[in-house]
mmCIF file of C-alpha atoms and ligand atoms in Angstrom:
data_model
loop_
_atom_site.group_PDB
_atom_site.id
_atom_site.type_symbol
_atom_site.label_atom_id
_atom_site.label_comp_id
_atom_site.label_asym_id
_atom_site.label_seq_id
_atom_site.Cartn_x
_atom_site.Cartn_y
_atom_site.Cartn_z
ATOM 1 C CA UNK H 9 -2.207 21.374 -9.371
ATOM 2 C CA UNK H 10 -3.559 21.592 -5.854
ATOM 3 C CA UNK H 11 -1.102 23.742 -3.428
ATOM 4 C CA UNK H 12 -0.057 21.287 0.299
ATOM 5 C CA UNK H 13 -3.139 20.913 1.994
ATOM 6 C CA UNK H 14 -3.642 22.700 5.447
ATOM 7 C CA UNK H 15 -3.408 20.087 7.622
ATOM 8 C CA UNK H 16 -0.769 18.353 5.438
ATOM 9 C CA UNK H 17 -2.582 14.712 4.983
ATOM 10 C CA UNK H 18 -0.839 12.052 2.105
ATOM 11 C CA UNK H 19 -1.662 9.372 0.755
ATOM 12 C CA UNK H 20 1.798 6.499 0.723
ATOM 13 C CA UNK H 21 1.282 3.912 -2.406
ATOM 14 C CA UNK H 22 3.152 0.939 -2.015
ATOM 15 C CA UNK H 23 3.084 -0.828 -5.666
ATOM 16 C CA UNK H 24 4.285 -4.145 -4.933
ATOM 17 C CA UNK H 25 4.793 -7.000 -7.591
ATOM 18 C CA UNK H 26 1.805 -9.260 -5.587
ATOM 19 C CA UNK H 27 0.021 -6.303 -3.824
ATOM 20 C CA UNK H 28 -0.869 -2.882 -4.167
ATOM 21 C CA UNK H 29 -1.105 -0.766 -1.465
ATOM 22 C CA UNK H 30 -2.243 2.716 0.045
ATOM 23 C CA UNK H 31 -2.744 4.414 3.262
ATOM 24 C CA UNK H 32 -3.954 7.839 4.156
ATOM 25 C CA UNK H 33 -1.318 9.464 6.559
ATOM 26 C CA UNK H 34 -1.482 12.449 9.001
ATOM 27 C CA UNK H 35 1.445 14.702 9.789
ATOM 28 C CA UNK H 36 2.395 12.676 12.620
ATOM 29 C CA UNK H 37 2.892 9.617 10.679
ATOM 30 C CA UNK H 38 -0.305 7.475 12.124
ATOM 31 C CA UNK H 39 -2.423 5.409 9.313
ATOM 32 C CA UNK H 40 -6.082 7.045 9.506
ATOM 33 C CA UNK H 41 -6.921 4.394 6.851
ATOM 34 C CA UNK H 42 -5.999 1.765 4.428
ATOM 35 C CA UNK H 43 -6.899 -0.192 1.152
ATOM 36 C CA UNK H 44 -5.202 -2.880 -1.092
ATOM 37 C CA UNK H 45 -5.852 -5.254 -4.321
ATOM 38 C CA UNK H 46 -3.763 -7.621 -5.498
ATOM 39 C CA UNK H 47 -1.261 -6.343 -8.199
ATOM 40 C CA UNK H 48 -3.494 -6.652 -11.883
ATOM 41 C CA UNK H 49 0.110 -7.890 -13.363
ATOM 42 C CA UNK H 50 -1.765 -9.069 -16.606
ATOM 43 C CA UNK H 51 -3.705 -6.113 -17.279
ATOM 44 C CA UNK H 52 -0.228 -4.104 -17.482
ATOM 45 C CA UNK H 53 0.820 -0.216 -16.326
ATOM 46 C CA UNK H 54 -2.899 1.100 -17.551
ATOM 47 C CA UNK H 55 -4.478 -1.458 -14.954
ATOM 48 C CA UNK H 56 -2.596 -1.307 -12.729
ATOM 49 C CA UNK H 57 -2.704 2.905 -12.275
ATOM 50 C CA UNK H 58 -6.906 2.600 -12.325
ATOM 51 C CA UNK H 59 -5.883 0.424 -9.340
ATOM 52 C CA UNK H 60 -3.958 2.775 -7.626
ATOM 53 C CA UNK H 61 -6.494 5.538 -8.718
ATOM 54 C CA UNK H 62 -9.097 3.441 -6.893
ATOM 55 C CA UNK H 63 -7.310 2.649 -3.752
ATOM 56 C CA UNK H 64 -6.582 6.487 -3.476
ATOM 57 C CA UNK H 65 -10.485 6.854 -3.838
ATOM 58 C CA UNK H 66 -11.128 4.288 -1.057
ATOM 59 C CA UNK H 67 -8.743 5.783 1.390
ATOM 60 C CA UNK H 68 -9.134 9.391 0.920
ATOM 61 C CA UNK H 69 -13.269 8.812 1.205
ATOM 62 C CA UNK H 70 -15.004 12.209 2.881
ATOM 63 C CA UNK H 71 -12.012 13.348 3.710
ATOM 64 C CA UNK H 72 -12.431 17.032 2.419
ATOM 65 C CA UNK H 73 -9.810 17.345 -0.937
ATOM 66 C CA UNK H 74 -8.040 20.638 0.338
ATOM 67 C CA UNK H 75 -6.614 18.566 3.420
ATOM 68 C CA UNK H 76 -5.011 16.429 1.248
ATOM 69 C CA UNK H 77 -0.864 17.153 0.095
ATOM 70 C CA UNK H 78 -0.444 14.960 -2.550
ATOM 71 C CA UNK H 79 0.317 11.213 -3.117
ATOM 72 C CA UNK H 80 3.678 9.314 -2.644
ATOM 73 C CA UNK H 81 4.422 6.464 -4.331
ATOM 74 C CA UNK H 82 7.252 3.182 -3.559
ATOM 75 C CA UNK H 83 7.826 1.331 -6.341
ATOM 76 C CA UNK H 84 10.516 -1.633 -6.917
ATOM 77 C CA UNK H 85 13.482 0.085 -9.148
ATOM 78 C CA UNK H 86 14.918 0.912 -11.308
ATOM 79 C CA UNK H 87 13.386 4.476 -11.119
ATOM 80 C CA UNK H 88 13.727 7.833 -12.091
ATOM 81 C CA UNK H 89 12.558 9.451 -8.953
ATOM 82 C CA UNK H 90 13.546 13.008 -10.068
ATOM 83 C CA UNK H 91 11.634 12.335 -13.471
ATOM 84 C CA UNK H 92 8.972 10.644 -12.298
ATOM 85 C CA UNK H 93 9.695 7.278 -14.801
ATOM 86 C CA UNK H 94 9.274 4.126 -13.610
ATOM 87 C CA UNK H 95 12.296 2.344 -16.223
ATOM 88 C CA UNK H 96 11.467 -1.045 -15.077
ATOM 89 C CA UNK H 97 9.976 -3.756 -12.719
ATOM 90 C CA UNK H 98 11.651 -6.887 -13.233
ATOM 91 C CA UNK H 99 8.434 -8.883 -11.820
ATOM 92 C CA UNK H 100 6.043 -7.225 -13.858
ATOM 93 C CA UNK H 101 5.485 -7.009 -18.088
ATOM 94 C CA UNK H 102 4.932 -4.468 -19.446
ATOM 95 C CA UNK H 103 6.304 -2.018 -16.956
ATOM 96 C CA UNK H 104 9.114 0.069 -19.158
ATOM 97 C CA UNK H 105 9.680 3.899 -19.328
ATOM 98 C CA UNK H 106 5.928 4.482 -17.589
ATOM 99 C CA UNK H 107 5.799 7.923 -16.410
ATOM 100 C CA UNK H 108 3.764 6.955 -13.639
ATOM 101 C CA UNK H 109 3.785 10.099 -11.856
ATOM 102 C CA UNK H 110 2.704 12.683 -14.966
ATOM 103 C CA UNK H 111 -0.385 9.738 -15.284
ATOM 104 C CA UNK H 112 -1.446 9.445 -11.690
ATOM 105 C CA UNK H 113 -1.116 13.455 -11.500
ATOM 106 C CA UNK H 114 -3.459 14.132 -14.497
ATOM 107 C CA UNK H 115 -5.944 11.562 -13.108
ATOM 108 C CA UNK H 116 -5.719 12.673 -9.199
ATOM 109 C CA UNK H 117 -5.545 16.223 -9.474
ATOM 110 C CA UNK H 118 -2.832 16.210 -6.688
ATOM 111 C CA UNK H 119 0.643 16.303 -6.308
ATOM 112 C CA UNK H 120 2.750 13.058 -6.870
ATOM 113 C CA UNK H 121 6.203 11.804 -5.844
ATOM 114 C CA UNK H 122 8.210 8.936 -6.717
ATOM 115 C CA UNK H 123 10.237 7.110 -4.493
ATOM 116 C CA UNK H 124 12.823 3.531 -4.595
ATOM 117 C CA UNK H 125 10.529 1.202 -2.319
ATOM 118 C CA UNK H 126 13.852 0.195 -0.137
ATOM 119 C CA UNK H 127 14.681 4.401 -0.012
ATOM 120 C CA UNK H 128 10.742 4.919 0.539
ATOM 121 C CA UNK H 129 10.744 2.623 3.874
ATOM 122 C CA UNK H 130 14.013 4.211 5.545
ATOM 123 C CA UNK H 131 12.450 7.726 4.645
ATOM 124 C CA UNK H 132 9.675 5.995 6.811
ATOM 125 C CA UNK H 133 11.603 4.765 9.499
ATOM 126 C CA UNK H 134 13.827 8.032 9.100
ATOM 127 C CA UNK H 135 10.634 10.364 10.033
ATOM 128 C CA UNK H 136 8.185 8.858 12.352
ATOM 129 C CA UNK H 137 9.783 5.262 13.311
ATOM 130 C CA UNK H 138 13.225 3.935 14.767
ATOM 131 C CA UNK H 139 15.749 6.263 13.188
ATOM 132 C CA UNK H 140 13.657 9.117 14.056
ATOM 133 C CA UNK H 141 15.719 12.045 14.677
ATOM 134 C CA UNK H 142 18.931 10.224 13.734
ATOM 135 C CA UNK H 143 21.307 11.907 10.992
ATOM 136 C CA UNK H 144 23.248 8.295 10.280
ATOM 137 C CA UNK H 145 21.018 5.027 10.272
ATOM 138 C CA UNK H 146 20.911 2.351 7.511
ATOM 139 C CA UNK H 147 17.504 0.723 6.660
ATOM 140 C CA UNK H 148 17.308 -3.141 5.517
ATOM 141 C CA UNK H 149 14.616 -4.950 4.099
ATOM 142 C CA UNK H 150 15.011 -8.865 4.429
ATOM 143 C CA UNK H 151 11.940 -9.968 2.262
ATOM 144 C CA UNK H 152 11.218 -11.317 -1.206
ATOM 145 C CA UNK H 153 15.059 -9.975 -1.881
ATOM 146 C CA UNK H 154 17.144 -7.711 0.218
ATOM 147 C CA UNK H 155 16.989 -3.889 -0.248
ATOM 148 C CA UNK H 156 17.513 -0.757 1.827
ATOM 149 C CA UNK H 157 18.061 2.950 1.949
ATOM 150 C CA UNK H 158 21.138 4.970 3.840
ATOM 151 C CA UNK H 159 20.666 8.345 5.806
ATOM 152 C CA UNK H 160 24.214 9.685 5.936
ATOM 153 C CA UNK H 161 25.202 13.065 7.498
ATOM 154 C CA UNK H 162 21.459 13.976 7.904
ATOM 155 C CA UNK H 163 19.880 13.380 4.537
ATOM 156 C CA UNK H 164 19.151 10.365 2.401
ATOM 157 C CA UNK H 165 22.287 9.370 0.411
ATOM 158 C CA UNK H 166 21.090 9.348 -3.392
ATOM 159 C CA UNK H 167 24.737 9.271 -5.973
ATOM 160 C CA UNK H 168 25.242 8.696 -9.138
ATOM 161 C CA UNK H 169 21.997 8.423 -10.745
ATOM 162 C CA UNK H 170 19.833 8.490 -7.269
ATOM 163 C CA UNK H 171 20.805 4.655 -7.749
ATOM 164 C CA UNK H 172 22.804 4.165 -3.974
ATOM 165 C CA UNK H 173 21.969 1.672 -1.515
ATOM 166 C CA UNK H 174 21.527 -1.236 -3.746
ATOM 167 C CA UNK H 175 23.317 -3.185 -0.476
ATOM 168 C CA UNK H 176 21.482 -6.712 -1.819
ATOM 169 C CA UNK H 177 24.192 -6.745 -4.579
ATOM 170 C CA UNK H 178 27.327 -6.863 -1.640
ATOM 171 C CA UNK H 179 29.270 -10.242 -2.658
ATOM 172 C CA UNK H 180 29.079 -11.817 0.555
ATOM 173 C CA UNK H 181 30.468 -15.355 -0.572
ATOM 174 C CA UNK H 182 32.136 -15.517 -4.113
ATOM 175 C CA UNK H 183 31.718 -19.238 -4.348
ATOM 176 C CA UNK H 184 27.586 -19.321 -3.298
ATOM 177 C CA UNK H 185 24.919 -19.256 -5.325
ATOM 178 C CA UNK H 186 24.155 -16.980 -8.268
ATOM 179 C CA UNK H 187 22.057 -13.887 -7.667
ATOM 180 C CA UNK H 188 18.895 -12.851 -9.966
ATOM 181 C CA UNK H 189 21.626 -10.192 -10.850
ATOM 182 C CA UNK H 190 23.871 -12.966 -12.502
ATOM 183 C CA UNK H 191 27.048 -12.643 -10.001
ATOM 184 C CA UNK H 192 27.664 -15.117 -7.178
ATOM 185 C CA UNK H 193 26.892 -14.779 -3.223
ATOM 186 C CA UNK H 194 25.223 -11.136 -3.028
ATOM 187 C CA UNK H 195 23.825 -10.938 -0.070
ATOM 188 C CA UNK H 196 20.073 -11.082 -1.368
ATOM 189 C CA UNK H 197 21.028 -14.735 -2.884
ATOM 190 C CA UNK H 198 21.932 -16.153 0.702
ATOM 191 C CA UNK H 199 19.998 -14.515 3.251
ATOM 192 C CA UNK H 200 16.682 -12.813 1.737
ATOM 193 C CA UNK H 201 13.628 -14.461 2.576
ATOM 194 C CA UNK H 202 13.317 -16.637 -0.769
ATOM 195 C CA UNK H 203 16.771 -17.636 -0.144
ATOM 196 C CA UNK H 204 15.938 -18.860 3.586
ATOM 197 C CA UNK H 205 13.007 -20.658 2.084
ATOM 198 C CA UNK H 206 14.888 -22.134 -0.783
ATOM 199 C CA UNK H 207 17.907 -23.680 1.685
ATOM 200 C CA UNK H 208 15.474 -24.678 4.116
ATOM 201 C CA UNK H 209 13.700 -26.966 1.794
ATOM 202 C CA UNK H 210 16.906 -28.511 0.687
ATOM 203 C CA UNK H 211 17.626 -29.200 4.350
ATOM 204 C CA UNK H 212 14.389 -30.576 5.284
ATOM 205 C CA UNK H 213 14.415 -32.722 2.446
ATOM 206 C CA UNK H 214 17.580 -34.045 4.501
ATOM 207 C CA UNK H 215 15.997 -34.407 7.322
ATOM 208 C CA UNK H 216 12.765 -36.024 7.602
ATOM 209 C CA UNK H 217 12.702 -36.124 11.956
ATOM 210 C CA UNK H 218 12.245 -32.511 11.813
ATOM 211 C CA UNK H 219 9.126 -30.312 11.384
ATOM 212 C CA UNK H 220 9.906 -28.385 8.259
ATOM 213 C CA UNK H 221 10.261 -31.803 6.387
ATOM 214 C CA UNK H 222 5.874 -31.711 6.804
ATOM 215 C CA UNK H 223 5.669 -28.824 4.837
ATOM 216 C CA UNK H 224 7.000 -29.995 1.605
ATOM 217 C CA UNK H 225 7.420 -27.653 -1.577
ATOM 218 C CA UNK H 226 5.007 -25.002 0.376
ATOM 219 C CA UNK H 227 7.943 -25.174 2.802
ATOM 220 C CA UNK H 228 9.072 -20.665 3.341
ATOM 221 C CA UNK H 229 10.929 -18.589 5.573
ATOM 222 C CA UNK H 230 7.795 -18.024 7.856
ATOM 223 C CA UNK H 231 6.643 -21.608 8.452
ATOM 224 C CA UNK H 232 11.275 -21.524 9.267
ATOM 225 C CA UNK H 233 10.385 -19.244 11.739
ATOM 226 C CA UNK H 234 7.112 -20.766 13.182
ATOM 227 C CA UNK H 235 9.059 -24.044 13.336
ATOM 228 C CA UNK H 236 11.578 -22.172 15.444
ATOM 229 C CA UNK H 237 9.346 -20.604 17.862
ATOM 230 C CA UNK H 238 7.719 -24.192 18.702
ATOM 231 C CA UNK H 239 11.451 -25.614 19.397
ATOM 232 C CA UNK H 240 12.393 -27.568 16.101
ATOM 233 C CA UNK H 241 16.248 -28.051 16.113
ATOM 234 C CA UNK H 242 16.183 -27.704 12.618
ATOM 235 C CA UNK H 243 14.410 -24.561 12.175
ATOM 236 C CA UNK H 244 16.590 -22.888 15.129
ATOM 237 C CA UNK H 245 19.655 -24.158 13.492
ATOM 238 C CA UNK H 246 18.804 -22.470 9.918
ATOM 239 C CA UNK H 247 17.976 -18.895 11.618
ATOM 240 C CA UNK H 248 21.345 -19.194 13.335
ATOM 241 C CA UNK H 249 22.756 -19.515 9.992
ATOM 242 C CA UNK H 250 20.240 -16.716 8.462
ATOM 243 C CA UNK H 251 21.563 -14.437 11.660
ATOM 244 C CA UNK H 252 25.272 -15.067 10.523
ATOM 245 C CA UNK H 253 24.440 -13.806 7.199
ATOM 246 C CA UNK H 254 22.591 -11.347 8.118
ATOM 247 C CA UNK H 255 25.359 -10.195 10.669
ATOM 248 C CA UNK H 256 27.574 -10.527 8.141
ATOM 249 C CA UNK H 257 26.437 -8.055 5.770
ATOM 250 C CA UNK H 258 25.191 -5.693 8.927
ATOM 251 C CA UNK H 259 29.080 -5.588 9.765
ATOM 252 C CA UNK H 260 29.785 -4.140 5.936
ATOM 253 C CA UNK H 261 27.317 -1.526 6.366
ATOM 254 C CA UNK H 262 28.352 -0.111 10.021
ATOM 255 C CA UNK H 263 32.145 -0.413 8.336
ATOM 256 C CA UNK H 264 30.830 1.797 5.297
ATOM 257 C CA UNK H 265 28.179 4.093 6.664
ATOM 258 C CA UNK H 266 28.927 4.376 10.689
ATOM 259 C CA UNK H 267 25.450 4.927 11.525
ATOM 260 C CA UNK H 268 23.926 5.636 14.592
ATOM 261 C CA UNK H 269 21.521 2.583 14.096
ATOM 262 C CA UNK H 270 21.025 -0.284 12.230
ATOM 263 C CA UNK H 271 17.179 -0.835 11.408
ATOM 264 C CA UNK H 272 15.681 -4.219 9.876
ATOM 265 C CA UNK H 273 12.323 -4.158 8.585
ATOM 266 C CA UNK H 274 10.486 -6.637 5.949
ATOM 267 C CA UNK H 275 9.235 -10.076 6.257
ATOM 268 C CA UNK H 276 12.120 -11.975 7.582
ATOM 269 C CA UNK H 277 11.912 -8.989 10.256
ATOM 270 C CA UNK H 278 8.771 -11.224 12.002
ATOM 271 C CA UNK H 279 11.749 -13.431 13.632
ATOM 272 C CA UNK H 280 13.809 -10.574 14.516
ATOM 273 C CA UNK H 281 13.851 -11.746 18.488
ATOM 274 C CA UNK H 282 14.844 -14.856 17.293
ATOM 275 C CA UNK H 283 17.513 -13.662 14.713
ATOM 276 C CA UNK H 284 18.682 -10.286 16.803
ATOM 277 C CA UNK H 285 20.990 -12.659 19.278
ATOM 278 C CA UNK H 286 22.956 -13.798 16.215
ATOM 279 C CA UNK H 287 23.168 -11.069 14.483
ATOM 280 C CA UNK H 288 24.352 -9.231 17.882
ATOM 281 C CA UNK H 289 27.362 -11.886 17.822
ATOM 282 C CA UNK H 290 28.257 -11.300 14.943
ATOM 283 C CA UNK H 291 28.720 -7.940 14.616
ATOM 284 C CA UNK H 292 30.507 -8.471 18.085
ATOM 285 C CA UNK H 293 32.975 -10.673 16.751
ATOM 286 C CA UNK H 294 33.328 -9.224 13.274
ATOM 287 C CA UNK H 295 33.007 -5.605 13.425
ATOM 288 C CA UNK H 296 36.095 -3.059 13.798
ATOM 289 C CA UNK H 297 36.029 -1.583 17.906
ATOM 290 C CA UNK H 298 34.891 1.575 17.385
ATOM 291 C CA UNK H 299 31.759 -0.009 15.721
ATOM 292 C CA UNK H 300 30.592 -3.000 18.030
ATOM 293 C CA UNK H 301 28.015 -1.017 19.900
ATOM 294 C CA UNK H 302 26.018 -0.637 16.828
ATOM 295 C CA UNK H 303 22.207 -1.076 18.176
ATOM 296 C CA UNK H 304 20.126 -3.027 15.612
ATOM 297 C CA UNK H 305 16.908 -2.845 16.124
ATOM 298 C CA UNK H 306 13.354 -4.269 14.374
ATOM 299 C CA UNK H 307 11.573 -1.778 12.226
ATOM 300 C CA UNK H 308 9.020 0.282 14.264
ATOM 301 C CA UNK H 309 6.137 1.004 11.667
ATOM 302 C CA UNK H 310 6.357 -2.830 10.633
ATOM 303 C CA UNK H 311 4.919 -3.500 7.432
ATOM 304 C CA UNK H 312 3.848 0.196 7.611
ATOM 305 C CA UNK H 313 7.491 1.386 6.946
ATOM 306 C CA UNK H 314 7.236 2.139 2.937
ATOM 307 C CA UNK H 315 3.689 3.023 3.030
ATOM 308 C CA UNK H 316 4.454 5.872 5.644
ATOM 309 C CA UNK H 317 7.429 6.553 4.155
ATOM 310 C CA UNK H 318 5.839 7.314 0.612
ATOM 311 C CA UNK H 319 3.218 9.793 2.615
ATOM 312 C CA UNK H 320 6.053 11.177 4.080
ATOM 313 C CA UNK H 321 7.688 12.578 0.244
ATOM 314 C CA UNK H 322 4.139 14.641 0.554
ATOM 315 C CA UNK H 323 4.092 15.390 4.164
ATOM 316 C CA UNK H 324 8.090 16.504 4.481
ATOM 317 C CA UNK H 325 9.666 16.664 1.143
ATOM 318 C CA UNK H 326 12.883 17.483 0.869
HETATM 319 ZN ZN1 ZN F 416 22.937 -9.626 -6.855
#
């Protein structure tokens, strides 16, 4: 195995259930170059690493190898970060027990770290975006579900099992809908992206003045947000509803973690203008005094967030 290149380069793998990822990182966090296919979910684990062996290839192309620290990778959970196992991805067959990081070692030649995708992203944000230099922020990812990772007294809070900051699975409303995790109103089941999409449909389908009732089935939490920007009431009135939620569960974390900063990142995070004035309300009106100042704040690296942070478990491990 190759020893931390001198100038401390890494490669961040985001493996994604639609897209795979990778981006060659500096030691100041900036992108020097990116690749990414879409996810081979039929060909399975073996596929799928070629993939990520190729991607590696494409972004690491004349860059000489003894620059290079390694590769991180973010995958969905559940994860055995310390062992290097991926146990499961609940989008894609196949993917049980694969020791992804022994594999990708033997076939790279380089070092290789495993990290959460929600823990991967705050790590990101933690080291070269918003929470930079912060020893308390909490990380939130409104997308495809709602994830996260918690920096707590100056390093990334792991427990039991390295399995902490599952903060989708908060019951925010026992009587809502049922969560892909079987219980009632977690917070991912209201207010993730799929679950702005899926309640916007049902009230466009009431409401055939508006905008959103054009788009139909294709109907998602972007077009909500597109619709919002060009004035529909509709639209505005749904991402006053997602900004309660969201406020809602924002107001559980400061009450749990106290961080210095609250950061949202993922999809959903396009509107955050939009959603921040709600949200900002909320935790006015709902959170104990001493935690009402609470900034919350957009991601900084964007979509970059997980890729960076991956890099980063090469760049500053630990
Ligand atoms: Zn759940």
């Amino acid at each position: 195995m190759k020893p931390m290149g001198g100038n401390g380069w890494a490669v961040g793998v985001d493996l994604g259930g639609t897209q795979v990822r990778a981006a060659l990182v500096d030691a100041s966090g900036q992108v020097l170059a990116r690749a990414a296919a879409r996810t081979d979910a039929v060909g399975g684990p073996g596929a799928v690493l070629q993939q990520i062996q190729q991607l590696v290839a494409e972004t690491t192309q004349g860059i000489a190898p003894s620059v290079l620290g390694g590769v991180g990778v973010s995958a969905p959970g559940p994860l055995d970060g310390e062992a290097g196992v991926i146990l499961g991805i609940p989008t894609l067959s196949g993917w049980v027990n694969v020791p992804i990081v022994a594999w990708l070692q033997e076939a790279l030649a380089l070092p290789v770290r495993l990290e959460n995708d929600g823990v991967a992203a705050a790590i990101g944000e933690w080291r070269f975006g918003a929470g930079r230099g912060l020893s308390d922020f909490v990380y939130v990812t409104v997308s495809t579900g709602i994830g996260g990772g918690v920096i707590a007294d100056g390093r990334v809070l792991r427990g039991r099992g390295r399995l902490a900051g599952h903060i989708g699975h908060m019951t925010i409303d026992p009587q809502a809908e049922v969560c892909s995790c079987g219980n009632p109103g977690c917070w991912e089941a209201l207010a993730s992206g799929t679950a702005l999409g899926q309640y916007a449909r049902q009230q466009a389908a009431l409401a055939p003045t508006s905008h959103l009732a054009a788009f139909g089935a294709a109907l998602d939490a972007k077009q909500v947000v597109a619709s919002a920007r060009a004035g529909d009431a509709l639209a505005l009135e749904l991402l006053e509803r997602e900004a309660r939620l969201l406020g809602i569960g924002i107001v559980n974390l400061l009450h749990l973690y106290s961080p210095e900063l609250v950061v949202v990142g993922g999809g959903v995070s396009q509107g955050f203008d939009l959603l921040h004035p709600g949200i900002a309300q909320h935790v006015a009106r709902r959170a104990l005094p001493p935690f009402r100042g609470t900034p919350v704040v957009a991601a900084q690296l964007g979509q970059n967030s997980g890729l960076v942070g991956a890099a980063s478990l090469i760049l500053l491990p630990g």
